[in-house]
Amino acid sequence: MTSQGSSSGCGAGCGCGCCAGTQVDTPVPVANRPGLPAIADRAGDYGGFLSSMRARLSSPAYPALARLTARDTGDPAIALLDGWAIVADVLTFYTERLANEVKGPVVLNLVEEGNHIANNRAYCWRTQSADWMAEQLGVA
């Protein structure tokens, strides 16, 4: 992982070492050259997400978190960050897998006035999907 920023101290000059050595590792820049059999599309992994969240705890950009000085993994706040790092790792893993599975011509079926999965407009999308499938099978 390449770091995009770093923090060598909290800026308060406290000398407590609460933010020494932390750096923001996510999101990782993604660059794929043409012709690869698989693409790399992950914004980061578990370690990168966790270290980035811990680095942001010490960042002067988030002054509300300045009083949170615990860095032990047994602390509930750090355990919460650990859980979110796991969630982010799983989400980016499956997003990358999905991106690698989508090949060939892709059709986006938009249903006007539908919600994000168009459950409230089944009478619209079912007929559109059936027409598309018939066209693909050469039956239309």
PDB file of C-alpha atoms in Angstrom:
ATOM      1  CA  MET A   1       0.000   0.000   0.000  1.00  0.00           C
ATOM      2  CA  THR A   2       1.161   3.453  -0.700  1.00  0.00           C
ATOM      3  CA  SER A   3       0.546   6.078   1.868  1.00  0.00           C
ATOM      4  CA  GLN A   4      -1.008   9.315   0.778  1.00  0.00           C
ATOM      5  CA  GLY A   5      -0.242  11.238   3.877  1.00  0.00           C
ATOM      6  CA  SER A   6       1.448  10.854   7.177  1.00  0.00           C
ATOM      7  CA  SER A   7       1.266  12.193  10.659  1.00  0.00           C
ATOM      8  CA  SER A   8       4.321  12.239  12.857  1.00  0.00           C
ATOM      9  CA  GLY A   9       2.745  13.999  15.792  1.00  0.00           C
ATOM     10  CA  CYS A  10      -0.504  15.402  17.023  1.00  0.00           C
ATOM     11  CA  GLY A  11       0.704  18.949  16.618  1.00  0.00           C
ATOM     12  CA  ALA A  12      -0.040  19.740  20.240  1.00  0.00           C
ATOM     13  CA  GLY A  13       3.530  18.984  21.253  1.00  0.00           C
ATOM     14  CA  CYS A  14       2.310  16.791  24.073  1.00  0.00           C
ATOM     15  CA  GLY A  15       5.012  14.183  23.518  1.00  0.00           C
ATOM     16  CA  CYS A  16       2.631  11.408  24.485  1.00  0.00           C
ATOM     17  CA  GLY A  17       3.388   9.429  21.317  1.00  0.00           C
ATOM     18  CA  CYS A  18      -0.296   8.864  20.684  1.00  0.00           C
ATOM     19  CA  CYS A  19       0.048   9.573  16.996  1.00  0.00           C
ATOM     20  CA  ALA A  20       3.681   8.796  16.242  1.00  0.00           C
ATOM     21  CA  GLY A  21       4.214   6.599  13.216  1.00  0.00           C
ATOM     22  CA  THR A  22       0.642   6.618  12.007  1.00  0.00           C
ATOM     23  CA  GLN A  23      -0.154   7.242   8.373  1.00  0.00           C
ATOM     24  CA  VAL A  24      -3.224   7.251   6.181  1.00  0.00           C
ATOM     25  CA  ASP A  25      -3.091   4.243   3.838  1.00  0.00           C
ATOM     26  CA  THR A  26      -6.517   4.397   2.224  1.00  0.00           C
ATOM     27  CA  PRO A  27      -7.853   4.866  -0.324  1.00  0.00           C
ATOM     28  CA  VAL A  28      -5.173   3.226  -2.411  1.00  0.00           C
ATOM     29  CA  PRO A  29      -4.855   4.707  -5.905  1.00  0.00           C
ATOM     30  CA  VAL A  30      -5.987   2.208  -8.524  1.00  0.00           C
ATOM     31  CA  ALA A  31      -4.307   2.106 -11.921  1.00  0.00           C
ATOM     32  CA  ASN A  32      -4.864  -0.818 -14.263  1.00  0.00           C
ATOM     33  CA  ARG A  33      -3.166  -1.031 -17.639  1.00  0.00           C
ATOM     34  CA  PRO A  34      -5.214  -2.364 -20.562  1.00  0.00           C
ATOM     35  CA  GLY A  35      -5.206  -6.079 -21.304  1.00  0.00           C
ATOM     36  CA  LEU A  36      -4.934  -7.433 -17.769  1.00  0.00           C
ATOM     37  CA  PRO A  37      -6.802 -10.703 -17.084  1.00  0.00           C
ATOM     38  CA  ALA A  38      -8.115  -9.243 -13.826  1.00  0.00           C
ATOM     39  CA  ILE A  39      -8.368  -5.727 -12.513  1.00  0.00           C
ATOM     40  CA  ALA A  40      -7.267  -4.409  -9.150  1.00  0.00           C
ATOM     41  CA  ASP A  41     -10.107  -2.323  -7.773  1.00  0.00           C
ATOM     42  CA  ARG A  42      -9.666  -2.391  -3.998  1.00  0.00           C
ATOM     43  CA  ALA A  43      -9.503   0.830  -2.035  1.00  0.00           C
ATOM     44  CA  GLY A  44      -7.508  -0.993   0.621  1.00  0.00           C
ATOM     45  CA  ASP A  45      -7.355  -4.024   2.869  1.00  0.00           C
ATOM     46  CA  TYR A  46      -7.963  -4.699   6.551  1.00  0.00           C
ATOM     47  CA  GLY A  47      -4.588  -3.446   7.750  1.00  0.00           C
ATOM     48  CA  GLY A  48      -4.730  -0.344   5.623  1.00  0.00           C
ATOM     49  CA  PHE A  49      -8.237   0.565   6.698  1.00  0.00           C
ATOM     50  CA  LEU A  50      -7.441   0.050  10.379  1.00  0.00           C
ATOM     51  CA  SER A  51      -4.208   2.047  10.275  1.00  0.00           C
ATOM     52  CA  SER A  52      -5.935   4.843   8.359  1.00  0.00           C
ATOM     53  CA  MET A  53      -8.744   5.089  10.892  1.00  0.00           C
ATOM     54  CA  ARG A  54      -6.263   5.051  13.765  1.00  0.00           C
ATOM     55  CA  ALA A  55      -4.219   7.759  12.045  1.00  0.00           C
ATOM     56  CA  ARG A  56      -7.304   9.902  11.630  1.00  0.00           C
ATOM     57  CA  LEU A  57      -7.948   9.671  15.368  1.00  0.00           C
ATOM     58  CA  SER A  58      -4.807  11.750  15.844  1.00  0.00           C
ATOM     59  CA  SER A  59      -5.386  14.103  12.946  1.00  0.00           C
ATOM     60  CA  PRO A  60      -5.869  17.793  13.668  1.00  0.00           C
ATOM     61  CA  ALA A  61      -8.594  17.694  11.007  1.00  0.00           C
ATOM     62  CA  TYR A  62     -10.843  15.955  13.559  1.00  0.00           C
ATOM     63  CA  PRO A  63     -10.551  18.038  16.758  1.00  0.00           C
ATOM     64  CA  ALA A  64     -13.566  16.335  18.351  1.00  0.00           C
ATOM     65  CA  LEU A  65     -11.508  13.138  18.582  1.00  0.00           C
ATOM     66  CA  ALA A  66      -8.524  14.790  20.314  1.00  0.00           C
ATOM     67  CA  ARG A  67      -9.612  13.587  23.754  1.00  0.00           C
ATOM     68  CA  LEU A  68      -9.699   9.969  22.560  1.00  0.00           C
ATOM     69  CA  THR A  69      -6.116   8.938  23.313  1.00  0.00           C
ATOM     70  CA  ALA A  70      -6.601   5.190  23.762  1.00  0.00           C
ATOM     71  CA  ARG A  71      -4.775   3.069  21.186  1.00  0.00           C
ATOM     72  CA  ASP A  72      -5.041  -0.327  22.875  1.00  0.00           C
ATOM     73  CA  THR A  73      -7.011  -2.941  20.939  1.00  0.00           C
ATOM     74  CA  GLY A  74      -8.939  -3.770  24.106  1.00  0.00           C
ATOM     75  CA  ASP A  75     -10.506  -0.305  24.168  1.00  0.00           C
ATOM     76  CA  PRO A  76     -14.116  -0.319  22.890  1.00  0.00           C
ATOM     77  CA  ALA A  77     -13.483   2.611  20.524  1.00  0.00           C
ATOM     78  CA  ILE A  78     -10.521   0.855  18.891  1.00  0.00           C
ATOM     79  CA  ALA A  79     -12.506  -2.398  18.792  1.00  0.00           C
ATOM     80  CA  LEU A  80     -15.219  -0.523  16.903  1.00  0.00           C
ATOM     81  CA  LEU A  81     -12.627   0.714  14.400  1.00  0.00           C
ATOM     82  CA  ASP A  82     -11.371  -2.851  14.084  1.00  0.00           C
ATOM     83  CA  GLY A  83     -14.888  -4.039  13.261  1.00  0.00           C
ATOM     84  CA  TRP A  84     -15.349  -1.332  10.623  1.00  0.00           C
ATOM     85  CA  ALA A  85     -11.976  -2.214   9.100  1.00  0.00           C
ATOM     86  CA  ILE A  86     -13.221  -5.793   8.721  1.00  0.00           C
ATOM     87  CA  VAL A  87     -16.452  -4.561   7.116  1.00  0.00           C
ATOM     88  CA  ALA A  88     -14.525  -2.321   4.704  1.00  0.00           C
ATOM     89  CA  ASP A  89     -12.165  -5.179   3.796  1.00  0.00           C
ATOM     90  CA  VAL A  90     -15.048  -7.548   3.034  1.00  0.00           C
ATOM     91  CA  LEU A  91     -16.906  -4.910   1.013  1.00  0.00           C
ATOM     92  CA  THR A  92     -13.871  -4.023  -1.094  1.00  0.00           C
ATOM     93  CA  PHE A  93     -13.090  -7.714  -1.637  1.00  0.00           C
ATOM     94  CA  TYR A  94     -16.526  -8.450  -3.045  1.00  0.00           C
ATOM     95  CA  THR A  95     -16.609  -5.199  -5.010  1.00  0.00           C
ATOM     96  CA  GLU A  96     -13.363  -6.203  -6.708  1.00  0.00           C
ATOM     97  CA  ARG A  97     -14.715  -9.685  -7.435  1.00  0.00           C
ATOM     98  CA  LEU A  98     -17.854  -8.207  -8.929  1.00  0.00           C
ATOM     99  CA  ALA A  99     -15.814  -5.833 -11.082  1.00  0.00           C
ATOM    100  CA  ASN A 100     -13.779  -8.772 -12.384  1.00  0.00           C
ATOM    101  CA  GLU A 101     -16.886 -10.826 -13.187  1.00  0.00           C
ATOM    102  CA  VAL A 102     -18.516  -8.149 -15.327  1.00  0.00           C
ATOM    103  CA  LYS A 103     -17.233  -8.773 -18.830  1.00  0.00           C
ATOM    104  CA  GLY A 104     -18.583  -8.243 -22.288  1.00  0.00           C
ATOM    105  CA  PRO A 105     -21.538  -6.088 -23.125  1.00  0.00           C
ATOM    106  CA  VAL A 106     -23.368  -4.864 -20.076  1.00  0.00           C
ATOM    107  CA  VAL A 107     -26.939  -3.614 -20.148  1.00  0.00           C
ATOM    108  CA  LEU A 108     -28.209  -1.237 -17.488  1.00  0.00           C
ATOM    109  CA  ASN A 109     -31.972  -1.485 -17.149  1.00  0.00           C
ATOM    110  CA  LEU A 110     -33.353   1.765 -15.726  1.00  0.00           C
ATOM    111  CA  VAL A 111     -36.895   1.915 -14.420  1.00  0.00           C
ATOM    112  CA  GLU A 112     -38.295   5.422 -14.125  1.00  0.00           C
ATOM    113  CA  GLU A 113     -39.670   6.332 -10.706  1.00  0.00           C
ATOM    114  CA  GLY A 114     -38.346   3.087  -9.210  1.00  0.00           C
ATOM    115  CA  ASN A 115     -36.402   2.907  -5.996  1.00  0.00           C
ATOM    116  CA  HIS A 116     -32.800   1.669  -6.074  1.00  0.00           C
ATOM    117  CA  ILE A 117     -33.861  -1.910  -6.821  1.00  0.00           C
ATOM    118  CA  ALA A 118     -37.217  -1.110  -8.448  1.00  0.00           C
ATOM    119  CA  ASN A 119     -39.258  -3.415  -6.219  1.00  0.00           C
ATOM    120  CA  ASN A 120     -42.138  -0.985  -6.419  1.00  0.00           C
ATOM    121  CA  ARG A 121     -42.251  -1.184 -10.222  1.00  0.00           C
ATOM    122  CA  ALA A 122     -42.158  -4.911 -10.970  1.00  0.00           C
ATOM    123  CA  TYR A 123     -44.674  -4.521 -13.771  1.00  0.00           C
ATOM    124  CA  CYS A 124     -42.119  -2.300 -15.555  1.00  0.00           C
ATOM    125  CA  TRP A 125     -38.853  -4.149 -15.064  1.00  0.00           C
ATOM    126  CA  ARG A 126     -40.177  -7.662 -15.569  1.00  0.00           C
ATOM    127  CA  THR A 127     -41.382  -6.891 -19.075  1.00  0.00           C
ATOM    128  CA  GLN A 128     -38.144  -5.047 -19.897  1.00  0.00           C
ATOM    129  CA  SER A 129     -36.080  -7.961 -18.604  1.00  0.00           C
ATOM    130  CA  ALA A 130     -38.167 -10.467 -20.547  1.00  0.00           C
ATOM    131  CA  ASP A 131     -37.758  -8.446 -23.757  1.00  0.00           C
ATOM    132  CA  TRP A 132     -34.007  -8.243 -23.210  1.00  0.00           C
ATOM    133  CA  MET A 133     -33.721 -11.987 -22.544  1.00  0.00           C
ATOM    134  CA  ALA A 134     -35.746 -12.814 -25.662  1.00  0.00           C
ATOM    135  CA  GLU A 135     -33.449 -10.565 -27.693  1.00  0.00           C
ATOM    136  CA  GLN A 136     -30.355 -12.261 -26.274  1.00  0.00           C
ATOM    137  CA  LEU A 137     -31.725 -15.724 -27.078  1.00  0.00           C
ATOM    138  CA  GLY A 138     -32.703 -14.683 -30.577  1.00  0.00           C
ATOM    139  CA  VAL A 139     -36.394 -15.389 -29.991  1.00  0.00           C
ATOM    140  CA  ALA A 140     -37.612 -11.814 -30.408  1.00  0.00           C
TER     141      ALA A 140
END
